[in-house]
mmCIF file of C-alpha atoms in Angstrom:
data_model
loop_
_atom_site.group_PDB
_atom_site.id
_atom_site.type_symbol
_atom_site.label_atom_id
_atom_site.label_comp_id
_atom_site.label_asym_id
_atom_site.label_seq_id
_atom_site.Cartn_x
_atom_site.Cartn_y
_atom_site.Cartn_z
ATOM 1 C CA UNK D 1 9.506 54.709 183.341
ATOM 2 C CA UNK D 2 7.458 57.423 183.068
ATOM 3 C CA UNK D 3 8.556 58.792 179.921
ATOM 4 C CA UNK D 4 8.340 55.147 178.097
ATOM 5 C CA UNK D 5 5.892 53.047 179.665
ATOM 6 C CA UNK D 6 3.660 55.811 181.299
ATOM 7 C CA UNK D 7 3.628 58.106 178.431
ATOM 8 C CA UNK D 8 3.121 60.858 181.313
ATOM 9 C CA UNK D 9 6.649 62.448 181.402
ATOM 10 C CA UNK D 10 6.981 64.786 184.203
ATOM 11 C CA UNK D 11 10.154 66.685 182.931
ATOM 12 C CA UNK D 12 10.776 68.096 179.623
ATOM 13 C CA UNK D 13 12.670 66.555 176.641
ATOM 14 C CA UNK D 14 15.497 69.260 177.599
ATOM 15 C CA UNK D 15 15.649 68.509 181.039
ATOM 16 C CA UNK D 16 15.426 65.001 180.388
ATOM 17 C CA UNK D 17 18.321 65.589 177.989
ATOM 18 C CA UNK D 18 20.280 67.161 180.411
ATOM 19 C CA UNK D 19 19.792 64.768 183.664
ATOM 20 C CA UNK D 20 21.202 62.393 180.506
ATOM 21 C CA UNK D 21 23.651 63.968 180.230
ATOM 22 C CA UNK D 22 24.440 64.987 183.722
ATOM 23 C CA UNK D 23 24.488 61.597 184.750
ATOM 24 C CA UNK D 24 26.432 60.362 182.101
ATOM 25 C CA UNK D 25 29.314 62.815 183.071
ATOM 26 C CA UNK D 26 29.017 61.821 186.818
ATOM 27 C CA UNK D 27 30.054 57.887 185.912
ATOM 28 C CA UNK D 28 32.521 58.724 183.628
ATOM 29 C CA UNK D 29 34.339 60.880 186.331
ATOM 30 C CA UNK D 30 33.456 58.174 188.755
ATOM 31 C CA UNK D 31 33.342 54.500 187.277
ATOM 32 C CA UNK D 32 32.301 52.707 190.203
ATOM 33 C CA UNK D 33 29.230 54.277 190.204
ATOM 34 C CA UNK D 34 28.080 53.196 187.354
ATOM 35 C CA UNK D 35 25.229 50.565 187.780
ATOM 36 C CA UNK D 36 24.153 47.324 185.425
ATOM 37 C CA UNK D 37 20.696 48.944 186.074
ATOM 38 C CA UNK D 38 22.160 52.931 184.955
ATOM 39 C CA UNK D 39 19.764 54.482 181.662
ATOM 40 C CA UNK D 40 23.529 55.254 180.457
ATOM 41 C CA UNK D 41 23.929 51.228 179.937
ATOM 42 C CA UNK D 42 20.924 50.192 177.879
ATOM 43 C CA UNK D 43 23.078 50.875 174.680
ATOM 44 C CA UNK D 44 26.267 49.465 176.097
ATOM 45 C CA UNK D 45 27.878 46.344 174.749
ATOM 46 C CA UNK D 46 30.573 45.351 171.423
ATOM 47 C CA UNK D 47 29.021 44.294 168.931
ATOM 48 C CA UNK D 48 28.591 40.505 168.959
ATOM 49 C CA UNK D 49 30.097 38.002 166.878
ATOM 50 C CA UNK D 50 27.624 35.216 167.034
ATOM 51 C CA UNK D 51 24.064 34.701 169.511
ATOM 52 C CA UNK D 52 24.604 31.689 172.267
ATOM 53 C CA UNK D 53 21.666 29.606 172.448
ATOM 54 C CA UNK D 54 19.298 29.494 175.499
ATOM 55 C CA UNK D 55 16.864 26.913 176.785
ATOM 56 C CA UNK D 56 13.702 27.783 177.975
ATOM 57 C CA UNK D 57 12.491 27.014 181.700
ATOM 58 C CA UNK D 58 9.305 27.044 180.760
ATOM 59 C CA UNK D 59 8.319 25.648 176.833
ATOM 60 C CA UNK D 60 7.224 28.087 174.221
ATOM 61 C CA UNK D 61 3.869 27.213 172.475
ATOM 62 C CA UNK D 62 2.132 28.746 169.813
ATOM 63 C CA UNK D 63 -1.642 29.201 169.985
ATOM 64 C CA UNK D 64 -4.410 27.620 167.682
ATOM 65 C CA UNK D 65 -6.431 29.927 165.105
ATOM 66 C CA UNK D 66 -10.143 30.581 165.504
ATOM 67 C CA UNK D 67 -12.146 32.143 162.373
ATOM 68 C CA UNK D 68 -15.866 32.572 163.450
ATOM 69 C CA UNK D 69 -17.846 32.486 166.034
ATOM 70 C CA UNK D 70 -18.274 28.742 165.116
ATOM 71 C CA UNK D 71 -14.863 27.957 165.391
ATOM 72 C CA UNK D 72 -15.118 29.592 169.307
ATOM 73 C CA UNK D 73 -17.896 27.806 170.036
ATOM 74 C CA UNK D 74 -16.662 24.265 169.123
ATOM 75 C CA UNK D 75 -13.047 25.425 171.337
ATOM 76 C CA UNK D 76 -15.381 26.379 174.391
ATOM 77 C CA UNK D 77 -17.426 22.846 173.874
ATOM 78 C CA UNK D 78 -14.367 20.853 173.679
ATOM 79 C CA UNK D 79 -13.054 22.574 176.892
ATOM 80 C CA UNK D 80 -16.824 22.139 178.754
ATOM 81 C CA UNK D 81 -16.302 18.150 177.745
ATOM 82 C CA UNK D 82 -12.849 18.071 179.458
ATOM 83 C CA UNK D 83 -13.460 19.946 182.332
ATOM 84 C CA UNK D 84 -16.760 17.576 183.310
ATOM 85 C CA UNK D 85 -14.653 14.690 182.818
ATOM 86 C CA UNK D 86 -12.081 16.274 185.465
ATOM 87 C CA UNK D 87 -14.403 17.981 187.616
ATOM 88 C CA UNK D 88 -17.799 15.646 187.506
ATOM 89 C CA UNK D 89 -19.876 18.831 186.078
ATOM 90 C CA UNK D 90 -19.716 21.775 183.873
ATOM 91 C CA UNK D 91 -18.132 24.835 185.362
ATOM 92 C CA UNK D 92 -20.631 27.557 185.691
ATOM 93 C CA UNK D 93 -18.183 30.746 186.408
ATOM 94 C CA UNK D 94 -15.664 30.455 183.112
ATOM 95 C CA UNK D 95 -14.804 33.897 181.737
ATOM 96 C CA UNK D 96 -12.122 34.506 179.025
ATOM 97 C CA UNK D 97 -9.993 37.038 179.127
ATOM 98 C CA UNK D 98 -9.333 38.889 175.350
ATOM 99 C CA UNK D 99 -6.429 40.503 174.366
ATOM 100 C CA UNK D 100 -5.060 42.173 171.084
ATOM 101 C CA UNK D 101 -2.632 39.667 169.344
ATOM 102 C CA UNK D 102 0.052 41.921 168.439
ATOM 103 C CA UNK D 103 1.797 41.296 165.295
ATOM 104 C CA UNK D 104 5.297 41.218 166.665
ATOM 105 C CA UNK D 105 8.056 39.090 167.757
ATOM 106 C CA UNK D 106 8.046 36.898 170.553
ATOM 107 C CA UNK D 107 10.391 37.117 173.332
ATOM 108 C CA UNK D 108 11.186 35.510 176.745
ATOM 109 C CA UNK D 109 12.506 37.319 179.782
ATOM 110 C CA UNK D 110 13.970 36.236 183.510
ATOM 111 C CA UNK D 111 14.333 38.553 186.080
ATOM 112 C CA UNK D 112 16.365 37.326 189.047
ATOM 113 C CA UNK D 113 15.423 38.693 191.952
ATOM 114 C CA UNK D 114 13.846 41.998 190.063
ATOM 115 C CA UNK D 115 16.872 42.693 187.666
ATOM 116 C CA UNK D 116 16.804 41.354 184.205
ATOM 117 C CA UNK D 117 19.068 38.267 183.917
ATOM 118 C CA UNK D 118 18.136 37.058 180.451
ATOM 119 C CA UNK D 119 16.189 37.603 177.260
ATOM 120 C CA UNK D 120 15.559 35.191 174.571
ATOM 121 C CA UNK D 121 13.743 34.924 171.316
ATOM 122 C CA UNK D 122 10.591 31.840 170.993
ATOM 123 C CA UNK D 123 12.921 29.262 168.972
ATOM 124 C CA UNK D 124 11.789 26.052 168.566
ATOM 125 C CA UNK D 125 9.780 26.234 171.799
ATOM 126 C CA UNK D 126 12.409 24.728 174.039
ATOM 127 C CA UNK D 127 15.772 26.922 172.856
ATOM 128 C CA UNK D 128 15.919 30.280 171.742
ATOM 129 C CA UNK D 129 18.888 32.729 171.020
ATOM 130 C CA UNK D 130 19.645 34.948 173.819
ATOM 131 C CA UNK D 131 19.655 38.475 172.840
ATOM 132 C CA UNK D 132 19.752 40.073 176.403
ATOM 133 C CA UNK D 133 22.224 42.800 174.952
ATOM 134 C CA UNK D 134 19.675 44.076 172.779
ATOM 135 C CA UNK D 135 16.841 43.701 174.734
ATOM 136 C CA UNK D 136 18.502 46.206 177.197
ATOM 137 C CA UNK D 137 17.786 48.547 174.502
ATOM 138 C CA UNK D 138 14.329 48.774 174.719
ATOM 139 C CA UNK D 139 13.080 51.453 176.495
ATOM 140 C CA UNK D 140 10.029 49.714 177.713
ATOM 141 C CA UNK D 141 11.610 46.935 179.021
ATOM 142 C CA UNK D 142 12.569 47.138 182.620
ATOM 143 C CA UNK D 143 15.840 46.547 183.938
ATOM 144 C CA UNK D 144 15.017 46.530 187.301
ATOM 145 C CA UNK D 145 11.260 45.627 188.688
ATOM 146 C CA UNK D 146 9.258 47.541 190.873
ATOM 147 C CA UNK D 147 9.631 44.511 193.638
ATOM 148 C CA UNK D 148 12.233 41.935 194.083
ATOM 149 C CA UNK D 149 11.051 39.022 192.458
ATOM 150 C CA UNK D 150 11.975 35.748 190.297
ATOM 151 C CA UNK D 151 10.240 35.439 187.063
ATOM 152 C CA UNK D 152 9.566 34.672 183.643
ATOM 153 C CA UNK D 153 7.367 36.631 181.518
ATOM 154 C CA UNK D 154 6.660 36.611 177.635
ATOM 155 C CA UNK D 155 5.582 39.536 175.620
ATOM 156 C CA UNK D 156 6.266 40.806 171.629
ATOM 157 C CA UNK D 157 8.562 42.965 170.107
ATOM 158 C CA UNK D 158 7.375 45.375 167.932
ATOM 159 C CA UNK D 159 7.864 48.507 165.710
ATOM 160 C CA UNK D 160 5.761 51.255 164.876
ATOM 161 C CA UNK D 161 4.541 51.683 161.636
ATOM 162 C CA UNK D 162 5.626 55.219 161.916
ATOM 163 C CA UNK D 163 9.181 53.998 162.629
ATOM 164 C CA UNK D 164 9.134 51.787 160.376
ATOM 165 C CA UNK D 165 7.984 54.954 157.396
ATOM 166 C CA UNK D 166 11.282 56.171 158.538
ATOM 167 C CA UNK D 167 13.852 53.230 158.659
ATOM 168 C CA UNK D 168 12.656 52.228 155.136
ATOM 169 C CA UNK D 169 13.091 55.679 153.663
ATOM 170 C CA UNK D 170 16.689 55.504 154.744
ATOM 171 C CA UNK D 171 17.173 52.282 153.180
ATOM 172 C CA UNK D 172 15.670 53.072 150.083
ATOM 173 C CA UNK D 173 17.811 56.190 149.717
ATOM 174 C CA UNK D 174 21.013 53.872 150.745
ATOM 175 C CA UNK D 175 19.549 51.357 147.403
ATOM 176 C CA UNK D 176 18.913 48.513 150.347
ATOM 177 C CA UNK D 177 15.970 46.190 150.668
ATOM 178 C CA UNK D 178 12.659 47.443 152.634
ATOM 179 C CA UNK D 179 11.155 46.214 154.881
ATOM 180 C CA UNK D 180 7.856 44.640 154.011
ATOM 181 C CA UNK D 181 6.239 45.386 157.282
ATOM 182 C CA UNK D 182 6.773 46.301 161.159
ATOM 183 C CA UNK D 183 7.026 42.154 162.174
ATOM 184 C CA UNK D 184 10.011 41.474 159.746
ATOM 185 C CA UNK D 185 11.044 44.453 160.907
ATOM 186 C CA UNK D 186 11.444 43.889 164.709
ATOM 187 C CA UNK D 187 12.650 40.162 164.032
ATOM 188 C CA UNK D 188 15.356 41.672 161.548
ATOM 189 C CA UNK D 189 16.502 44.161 164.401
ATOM 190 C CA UNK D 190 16.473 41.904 167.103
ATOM 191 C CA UNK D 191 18.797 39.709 165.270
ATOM 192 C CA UNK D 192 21.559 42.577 164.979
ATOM 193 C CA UNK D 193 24.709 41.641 166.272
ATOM 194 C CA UNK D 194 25.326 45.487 166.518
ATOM 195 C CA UNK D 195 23.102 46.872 169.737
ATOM 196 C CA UNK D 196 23.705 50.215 168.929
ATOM 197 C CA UNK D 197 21.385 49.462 165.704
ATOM 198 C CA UNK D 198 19.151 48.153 167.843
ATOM 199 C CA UNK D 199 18.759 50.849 170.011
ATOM 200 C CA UNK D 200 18.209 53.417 167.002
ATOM 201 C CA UNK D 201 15.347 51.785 165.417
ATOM 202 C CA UNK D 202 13.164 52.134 168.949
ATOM 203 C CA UNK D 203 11.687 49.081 169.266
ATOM 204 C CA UNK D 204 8.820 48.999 172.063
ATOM 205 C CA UNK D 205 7.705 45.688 173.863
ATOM 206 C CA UNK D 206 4.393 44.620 175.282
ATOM 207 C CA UNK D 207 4.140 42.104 177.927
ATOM 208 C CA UNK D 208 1.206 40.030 178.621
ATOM 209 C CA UNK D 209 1.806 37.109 180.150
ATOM 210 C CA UNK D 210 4.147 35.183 183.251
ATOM 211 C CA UNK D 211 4.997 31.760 182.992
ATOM 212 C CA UNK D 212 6.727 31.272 186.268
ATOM 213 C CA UNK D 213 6.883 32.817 189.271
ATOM 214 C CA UNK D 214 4.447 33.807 191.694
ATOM 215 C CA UNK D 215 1.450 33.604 188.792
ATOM 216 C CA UNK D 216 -2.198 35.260 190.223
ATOM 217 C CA UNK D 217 -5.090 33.143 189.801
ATOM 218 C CA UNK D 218 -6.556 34.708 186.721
ATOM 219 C CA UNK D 219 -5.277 36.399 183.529
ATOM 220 C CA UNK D 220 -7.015 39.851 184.717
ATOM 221 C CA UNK D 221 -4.679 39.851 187.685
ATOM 222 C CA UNK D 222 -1.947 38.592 186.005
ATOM 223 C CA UNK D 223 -2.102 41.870 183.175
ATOM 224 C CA UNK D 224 -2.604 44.055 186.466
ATOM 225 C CA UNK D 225 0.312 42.287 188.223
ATOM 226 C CA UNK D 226 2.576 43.123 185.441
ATOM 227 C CA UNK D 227 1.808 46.683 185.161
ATOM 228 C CA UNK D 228 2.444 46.887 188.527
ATOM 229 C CA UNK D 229 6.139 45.640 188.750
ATOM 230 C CA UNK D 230 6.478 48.097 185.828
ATOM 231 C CA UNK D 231 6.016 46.443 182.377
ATOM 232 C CA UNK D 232 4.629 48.398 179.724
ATOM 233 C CA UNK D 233 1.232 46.403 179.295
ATOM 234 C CA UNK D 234 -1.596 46.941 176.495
ATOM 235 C CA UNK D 235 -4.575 48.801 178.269
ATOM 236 C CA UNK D 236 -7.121 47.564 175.507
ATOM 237 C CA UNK D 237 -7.709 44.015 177.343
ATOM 238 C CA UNK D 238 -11.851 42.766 178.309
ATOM 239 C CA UNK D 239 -13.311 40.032 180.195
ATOM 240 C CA UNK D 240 -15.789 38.663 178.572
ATOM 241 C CA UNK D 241 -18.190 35.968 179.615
ATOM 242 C CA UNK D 242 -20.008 34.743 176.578
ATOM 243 C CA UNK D 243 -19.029 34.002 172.584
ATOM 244 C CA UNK D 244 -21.290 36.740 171.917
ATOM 245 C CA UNK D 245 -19.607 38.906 173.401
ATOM 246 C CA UNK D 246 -16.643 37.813 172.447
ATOM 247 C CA UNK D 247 -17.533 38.247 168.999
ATOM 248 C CA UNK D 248 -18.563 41.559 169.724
ATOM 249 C CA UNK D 249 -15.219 42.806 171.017
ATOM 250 C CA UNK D 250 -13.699 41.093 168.091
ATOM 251 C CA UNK D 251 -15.864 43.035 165.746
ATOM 252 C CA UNK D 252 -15.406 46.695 167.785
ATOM 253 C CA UNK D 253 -11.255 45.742 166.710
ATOM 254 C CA UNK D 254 -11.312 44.398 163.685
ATOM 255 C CA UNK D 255 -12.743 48.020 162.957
ATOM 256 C CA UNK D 256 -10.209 49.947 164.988
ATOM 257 C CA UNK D 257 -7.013 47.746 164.279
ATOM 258 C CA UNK D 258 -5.043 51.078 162.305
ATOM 259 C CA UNK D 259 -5.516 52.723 165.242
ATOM 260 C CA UNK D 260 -2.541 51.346 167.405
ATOM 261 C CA UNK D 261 0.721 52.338 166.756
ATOM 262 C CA UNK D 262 1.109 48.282 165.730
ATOM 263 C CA UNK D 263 0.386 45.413 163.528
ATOM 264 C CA UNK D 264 -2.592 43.754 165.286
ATOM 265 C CA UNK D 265 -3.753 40.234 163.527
ATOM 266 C CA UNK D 266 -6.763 39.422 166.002
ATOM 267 C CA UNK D 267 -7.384 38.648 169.228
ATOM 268 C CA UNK D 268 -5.897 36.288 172.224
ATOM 269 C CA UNK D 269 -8.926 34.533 173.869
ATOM 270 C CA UNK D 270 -7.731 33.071 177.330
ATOM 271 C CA UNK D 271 -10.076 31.268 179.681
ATOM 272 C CA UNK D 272 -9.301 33.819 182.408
ATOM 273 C CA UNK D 273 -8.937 31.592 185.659
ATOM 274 C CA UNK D 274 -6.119 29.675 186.417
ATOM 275 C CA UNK D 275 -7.246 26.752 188.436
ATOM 276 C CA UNK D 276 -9.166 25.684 184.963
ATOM 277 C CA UNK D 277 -5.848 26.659 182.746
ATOM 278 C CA UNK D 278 -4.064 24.312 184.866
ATOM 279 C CA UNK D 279 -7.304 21.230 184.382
ATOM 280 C CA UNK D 280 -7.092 22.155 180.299
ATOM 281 C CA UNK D 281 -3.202 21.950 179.767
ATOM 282 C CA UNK D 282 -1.650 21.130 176.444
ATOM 283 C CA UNK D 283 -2.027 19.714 173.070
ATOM 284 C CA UNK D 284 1.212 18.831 171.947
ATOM 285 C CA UNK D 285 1.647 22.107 170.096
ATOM 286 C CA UNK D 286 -0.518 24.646 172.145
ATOM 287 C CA UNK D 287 -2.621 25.228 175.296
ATOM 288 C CA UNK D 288 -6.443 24.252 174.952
ATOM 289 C CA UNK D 289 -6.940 26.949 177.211
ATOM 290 C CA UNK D 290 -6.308 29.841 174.765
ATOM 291 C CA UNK D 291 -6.877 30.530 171.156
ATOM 292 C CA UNK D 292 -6.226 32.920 168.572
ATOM 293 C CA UNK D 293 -9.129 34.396 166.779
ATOM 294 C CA UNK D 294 -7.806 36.043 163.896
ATOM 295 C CA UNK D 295 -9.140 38.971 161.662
ATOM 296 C CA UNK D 296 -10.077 38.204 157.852
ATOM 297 C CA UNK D 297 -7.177 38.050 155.911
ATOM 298 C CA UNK D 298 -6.859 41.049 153.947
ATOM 299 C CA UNK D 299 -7.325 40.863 150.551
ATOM 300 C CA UNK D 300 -6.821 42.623 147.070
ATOM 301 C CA UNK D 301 -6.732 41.536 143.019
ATOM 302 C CA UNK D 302 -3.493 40.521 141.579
ATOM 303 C CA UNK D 303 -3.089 41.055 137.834
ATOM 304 C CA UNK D 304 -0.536 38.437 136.020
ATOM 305 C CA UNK D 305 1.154 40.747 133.525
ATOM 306 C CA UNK D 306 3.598 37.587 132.868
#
């Protein structure tokens, strides 16, 4: 946990080598120690022949796209106009809660009772592929939580563009197709059948949100919650109260987007308390509570030689 979510290892790679490896011989001489929840299983597992579907217990929605800081002001209006209607006046005390919208792959994870029971890619929003053997893989994803608990939280998968340098060199020296960029990437890998592949290509995961369970009553606490039962969470989240400054955060990112390790696309705007999630609900593709402002597209001349 340290050493992958923390970034603040307290050993060195050697030792941490050698407790590996120390470990490793311990279950080997002694098989019934050997835990689900062991470091040594996270690249266990045949390959598999084909992914079982899953269904979600909570649906999968994908978020509208924002532009401008028009586009965010007609989103907040149309929220204002249902939330009078619901509550008799306009709330007073809404802030939004802004994220980085990682470019990634979207995944779905239950814990039972702290230990990870599933994992399953978006789908069509209500069934997904369950690719718990791989997810195990990931170094960021906890096996076991920091408290005993039964939920569901959604975060991406994603490769480094560094990684990503390096898979694609190997493939181009082997004559096979590259990868175009870090998202195809972590979809492509995700959908191995081999885990051990998997687990080579180090894919990280971000979580940022819980769809059931014990959920806290605003997004701020939610991020904090998740930290705490030991997710690896992105630091780089604000509260902000107006579109102004909303815009401004936006701006301060689109600036400082090759900075992060990965593909960010824009920014998750969430209105950060619960109680008026809950009021807003759904469209009958996405939540009117949340909305994806993206980043210009970026752009470059193409010259028809054909």
């Amino acid at each position: 946990y340290r050493y992958h979510v923390e970034n603040d290892p307290e050993v060195t790679d050697a030792m941490y080598t050698g407790l590996m490896d120390e470990l490793y011989k311990i279950e080997q001489q002694h098989p019934s120690l050997i835990t689900p929840n062991s470091p040594t299983q996270r690249v266990a597992g045949m390959p598999l022949e084909k992914f079982e579907k899953i269904t979600h217990t909570v649906t999968q929605w994908s978020f509208h796209d924002a532009f401008n800081a028009k586009d965010i002001e007609d989103w907040q209006e149309r929220n204002n106009k249902i939330l009078e209607k619901k509550l008799g006046k306009r709330p007073t005390d809404i802030t939004y809660s802004c994220e980085l919208k990682i470019d990634g792959l979207h995944l779905v994870l239950t814990y039972v009772d702290g230990k990870l029971q599933t994992a399953a890619t978006r789908g069509d929003g209500k069934v997904g592929e369950n690719v718990t053997q791989n997810v195990r893989t990931i170094q960021t994803v906890p096996l076991t939580l920091k408290k005993p608990e039964n939920i569901v939280v959604e975060g991406e998968a994603w490769l480094s563009k560094k990684i990503l340098e390096t898979i694609n060199k190997k493939r181009a020296k082997k004559g096979e197709a590259l990868f175009a960029n870090p998202r195809n990437a972590a979809a492509g890998t995700i959908r191995q059948l081999d885990p051990k592949v998997v687990a080579e290509r180090k894919l990280s995961f971000t979580t940022y949100d819980i769809s059931a369970g014990d959920i806290p009553k605003n997004q701020s606490e939610e991020l904090q919650k998740l930290h705490d039962l030991g997710f690896f969470t992105d630091s780089h989240w604000k509260v902000c109260k107006t579109v102004h400054e909303i815009m401004s955060f936006h701006k301060t990112w689109e600036t400082k987007k090759e900075t992060q390790p990965f593909l960010i696309d824009g920014l998750i705007i969430k209105v950060n308390q619960k109680k008026y999630q809950d009021l807003l609900g759904f469209t009958g593709k996405a939540p009117r509570w949340a909305i994806a402002l993206k980043f210009p597209a970026e752009q470059g001349t193409t010259v028809i030689k054909d």
